[in-house]
């Protein structure tokens, strides 16, 4: 799945955090039935903050400022930092969101722009994934 919301903020870290928090608006029933989800980002500070917040929640400490309890519906949640060089699809999604909100629920040929498939291939080649 890929989604984007048209947003403007002077702080790119805040935009990435808001993007993660907006995930609760696009959760579908079929997702909850899966083994888990991977939330990937190229901002190491934001990924670390969200991981730390999850850890605090699991330690029964009070969560402040960041409400990520909606992720409890998933069996497993993995937060993964990736370099921008291996994150072409996310960059393209951010650029698409500049034009307006979008939701690509399934990666099917007739739904996604063909350029996204080229970027997926490019990311996989860079990361040596076959």
GROMACS .gro file of N, CA and C in nm, residues 14-81:
model
  204
   14UNK      N    1   0.856   1.667   1.088
   14UNK     CA    2   0.716   1.670   1.130
   14UNK      C    3   0.626   1.610   1.021
   15UNK      N    4   0.656   1.640   0.895
   15UNK     CA    5   0.577   1.582   0.786
   15UNK      C    6   0.587   1.431   0.784
   16UNK      N    7   0.707   1.378   0.807
   16UNK     CA    8   0.724   1.233   0.807
   16UNK      C    9   0.648   1.170   0.925
   17UNK      N   10   0.654   1.233   1.042
   17UNK     CA   11   0.581   1.182   1.158
   17UNK      C   12   0.430   1.188   1.134
   18UNK      N   13   0.382   1.298   1.081
   18UNK     CA   14   0.239   1.310   1.051
   18UNK      C   15   0.196   1.204   0.950
   19UNK      N   16   0.282   1.176   0.854
   19UNK     CA   17   0.251   1.073   0.755
   19UNK      C   18   0.232   0.937   0.821
   20UNK      N   19   0.319   0.904   0.917
   20UNK     CA   20   0.304   0.777   0.991
   20UNK      C   21   0.174   0.778   1.071
   21UNK      N   22   0.146   0.888   1.138
   21UNK     CA   23   0.024   0.896   1.219
   21UNK      C   24  -0.102   0.891   1.133
   22UNK      N   25  -0.094   0.943   1.011
   22UNK     CA   26  -0.209   0.939   0.919
   22UNK      C   27  -0.241   0.799   0.870
   23UNK      N   28  -0.151   0.706   0.894
   23UNK     CA   29  -0.175   0.568   0.851
   23UNK      C   30  -0.305   0.514   0.911
   24UNK      N   31  -0.340   0.560   1.032
   24UNK     CA   32  -0.463   0.510   1.095
   24UNK      C   33  -0.587   0.541   1.012
   25UNK      N   34  -0.579   0.642   0.926
   25UNK     CA   35  -0.693   0.679   0.843
   25UNK      C   36  -0.711   0.587   0.722
   26UNK      N   37  -0.609   0.507   0.690
   26UNK     CA   38  -0.618   0.423   0.570
   26UNK      C   39  -0.613   0.274   0.601
   27UNK      N   40  -0.614   0.237   0.729
   27UNK     CA   41  -0.610   0.096   0.767
   27UNK      C   42  -0.736   0.026   0.716
   28UNK      N   43  -0.715  -0.087   0.653
   28UNK     CA   44  -0.826  -0.169   0.602
   28UNK      C   45  -0.831  -0.301   0.679
   29UNK      N   46  -0.948  -0.363   0.682
   29UNK     CA   47  -0.966  -0.489   0.755
   29UNK      C   48  -0.867  -0.596   0.710
   30UNK      N   49  -0.843  -0.606   0.580
   30UNK     CA   50  -0.754  -0.711   0.529
   30UNK      C   51  -0.612  -0.695   0.582
   31UNK      N   52  -0.572  -0.575   0.617
   31UNK     CA   53  -0.437  -0.552   0.670
   31UNK      C   54  -0.419  -0.615   0.807
   32UNK      N   55  -0.522  -0.604   0.888
   32UNK     CA   56  -0.516  -0.653   1.026
   32UNK      C   57  -0.501  -0.805   1.027
   33UNK      N   58  -0.551  -0.871   0.925
   33UNK     CA   59  -0.543  -1.017   0.916
   33UNK      C   60  -0.404  -1.067   0.879
   34UNK      N   61  -0.317  -0.979   0.832
   34UNK     CA   62  -0.182  -1.019   0.791
   34UNK      C   63  -0.093  -1.038   0.914
   35UNK      N   64   0.025  -1.094   0.892
   35UNK     CA   65   0.119  -1.121   1.002
   35UNK      C   66   0.176  -0.993   1.063
   36UNK      N   67   0.177  -0.886   0.988
   36UNK     CA   68   0.230  -0.760   1.041
   36UNK      C   69   0.249  -0.659   0.929
   37UNK      N   70   0.304  -0.545   0.967
   37UNK     CA   71   0.329  -0.440   0.869
   37UNK      C   72   0.471  -0.387   0.888
   38UNK      N   73   0.521  -0.326   0.782
   38UNK     CA   74   0.650  -0.259   0.787
   38UNK      C   75   0.625  -0.113   0.753
   39UNK      N   76   0.667  -0.025   0.842
   39UNK     CA   77   0.659   0.118   0.816
   39UNK      C   78   0.802   0.164   0.792
   40UNK      N   79   0.824   0.216   0.672
   40UNK     CA   80   0.959   0.249   0.631
   40UNK      C   81   0.972   0.400   0.613
   41UNK      N   82   1.087   0.453   0.652
   41UNK     CA   83   1.111   0.595   0.635
   41UNK      C   84   1.258   0.625   0.619
   42UNK      N   85   1.286   0.741   0.561
   42UNK     CA   86   1.426   0.778   0.541
   42UNK      C   87   1.471   0.888   0.637
   43UNK      N   88   1.394   0.908   0.744
   43UNK     CA   89   1.434   1.002   0.848
   43UNK      C   90   1.462   0.922   0.975
   44UNK      N   91   1.590   0.904   1.002
   44UNK     CA   92   1.632   0.818   1.114
   44UNK      C   93   1.576   0.868   1.247
   45UNK      N   94   1.569   0.999   1.267
   45UNK     CA   95   1.518   1.054   1.393
   45UNK      C   96   1.371   1.020   1.414
   46UNK      N   97   1.291   1.029   1.310
   46UNK     CA   98   1.148   0.998   1.321
   46UNK      C   99   1.128   0.849   1.347
   47UNK      N  100   1.200   0.764   1.274
   47UNK     CA  101   1.188   0.620   1.295
   47UNK      C  102   1.228   0.585   1.438
   48UNK      N  103   1.336   0.645   1.488
   48UNK     CA  104   1.380   0.621   1.627
   48UNK      C  105   1.277   0.668   1.728
   49UNK      N  106   1.217   0.785   1.705
   49UNK     CA  107   1.115   0.838   1.796
   49UNK      C  108   0.996   0.743   1.805
   50UNK      N  109   0.950   0.694   1.691
   50UNK     CA  110   0.833   0.606   1.692
   50UNK      C  111   0.867   0.473   1.757
   51UNK      N  112   0.986   0.419   1.728
   51UNK     CA  113   1.028   0.295   1.795
   51UNK      C  114   1.034   0.314   1.946
   52UNK      N  115   1.090   0.426   1.989
   52UNK     CA  116   1.102   0.455   2.133
   52UNK      C  117   0.964   0.467   2.196
   53UNK      N  118   0.872   0.531   2.127
   53UNK     CA  119   0.736   0.547   2.179
   53UNK      C  120   0.669   0.411   2.195
   54UNK      N  121   0.689   0.322   2.098
   54UNK     CA  122   0.635   0.186   2.108
   54UNK      C  123   0.695   0.116   2.229
   55UNK      N  124   0.824   0.130   2.251
   55UNK     CA  125   0.891   0.067   2.365
   55UNK      C  126   0.835   0.119   2.497
   56UNK      N  127   0.813   0.249   2.505
   56UNK     CA  128   0.758   0.307   2.627
   56UNK      C  129   0.618   0.253   2.654
   57UNK      N  130   0.540   0.237   2.547
   57UNK     CA  131   0.405   0.183   2.563
   57UNK      C  132   0.412   0.041   2.617
   58UNK      N  133   0.506  -0.038   2.564
   58UNK     CA  134   0.520  -0.176   2.607
   58UNK      C  135   0.571  -0.187   2.750
   59UNK      N  136   0.634  -0.082   2.800
   59UNK     CA  137   0.684  -0.081   2.938
   59UNK      C  138   0.581  -0.020   3.033
   60UNK      N  139   0.460   0.002   2.984
   60UNK     CA  140   0.352   0.060   3.064
   60UNK      C  141   0.383   0.200   3.115
   61UNK      N  142   0.464   0.275   3.044
   61UNK     CA  143   0.488   0.415   3.079
   61UNK      C  144   0.392   0.500   2.997
   62UNK      N  145   0.368   0.619   3.047
   62UNK     CA  146   0.274   0.708   2.979
   62UNK      C  147   0.332   0.758   2.847
   63UNK      N  148   0.254   0.747   2.742
   63UNK     CA  149   0.295   0.800   2.612
   63UNK      C  150   0.255   0.946   2.607
   64UNK      N  151   0.349   1.028   2.568
   64UNK     CA  152   0.319   1.170   2.557
   64UNK      C  153   0.341   1.216   2.413
   65UNK      N  154   0.257   1.303   2.367
   65UNK     CA  155   0.267   1.372   2.239
   65UNK      C  156   0.239   1.287   2.116
   66UNK      N  157   0.284   1.164   2.110
   66UNK     CA  158   0.267   1.084   1.989
   66UNK      C  159   0.170   0.970   2.016
   67UNK      N  160   0.052   0.973   1.954
   67UNK     CA  161  -0.048   0.870   1.975
   67UNK      C  162  -0.037   0.765   1.865
   68UNK      N  163   0.025   0.653   1.897
   68UNK     CA  164   0.039   0.546   1.799
   68UNK      C  165  -0.031   0.419   1.845
   69UNK      N  166  -0.123   0.433   1.938
   69UNK     CA  167  -0.195   0.316   1.990
   69UNK      C  168  -0.275   0.244   1.881
   70UNK      N  169  -0.308   0.314   1.774
   70UNK     CA  170  -0.383   0.250   1.666
   70UNK      C  171  -0.306   0.133   1.604
   71UNK      N  172  -0.175   0.128   1.623
   71UNK     CA  173  -0.094   0.018   1.568
   71UNK      C  174  -0.112  -0.112   1.646
   72UNK      N  175  -0.177  -0.106   1.761
   72UNK     CA  176  -0.200  -0.226   1.843
   72UNK      C  177  -0.284  -0.332   1.772
   73UNK      N  178  -0.357  -0.294   1.668
   73UNK     CA  179  -0.441  -0.391   1.598
   73UNK      C  180  -0.357  -0.488   1.514
   74UNK      N  181  -0.230  -0.458   1.493
   74UNK     CA  182  -0.143  -0.544   1.412
   74UNK      C  183  -0.063  -0.638   1.500
   75UNK      N  184  -0.042  -0.761   1.450
   75UNK     CA  185   0.035  -0.861   1.525
   75UNK      C  186   0.180  -0.818   1.542
   76UNK      N  187   0.239  -0.767   1.436
   76UNK     CA  188   0.378  -0.721   1.439
   76UNK      C  189   0.389  -0.590   1.363
   77UNK      N  190   0.468  -0.499   1.416
   77UNK     CA  191   0.496  -0.373   1.349
   77UNK      C  192   0.647  -0.354   1.347
   78UNK      N  193   0.700  -0.339   1.227
   78UNK     CA  194   0.844  -0.317   1.212
   78UNK      C  195   0.864  -0.178   1.155
   79UNK      N  196   0.947  -0.100   1.222
   79UNK     CA  197   0.985   0.031   1.172
   79UNK      C  198   1.124   0.017   1.113
   80UNK      N  199   1.136   0.054   0.987
   80UNK     CA  200   1.261   0.033   0.916
   80UNK      C  201   1.313   0.164   0.859
   81UNK      N  202   1.437   0.198   0.893
   81UNK     CA  203   1.503   0.313   0.834
   81UNK      C  204   1.569   0.269   0.704
   0.00000   0.00000   0.00000
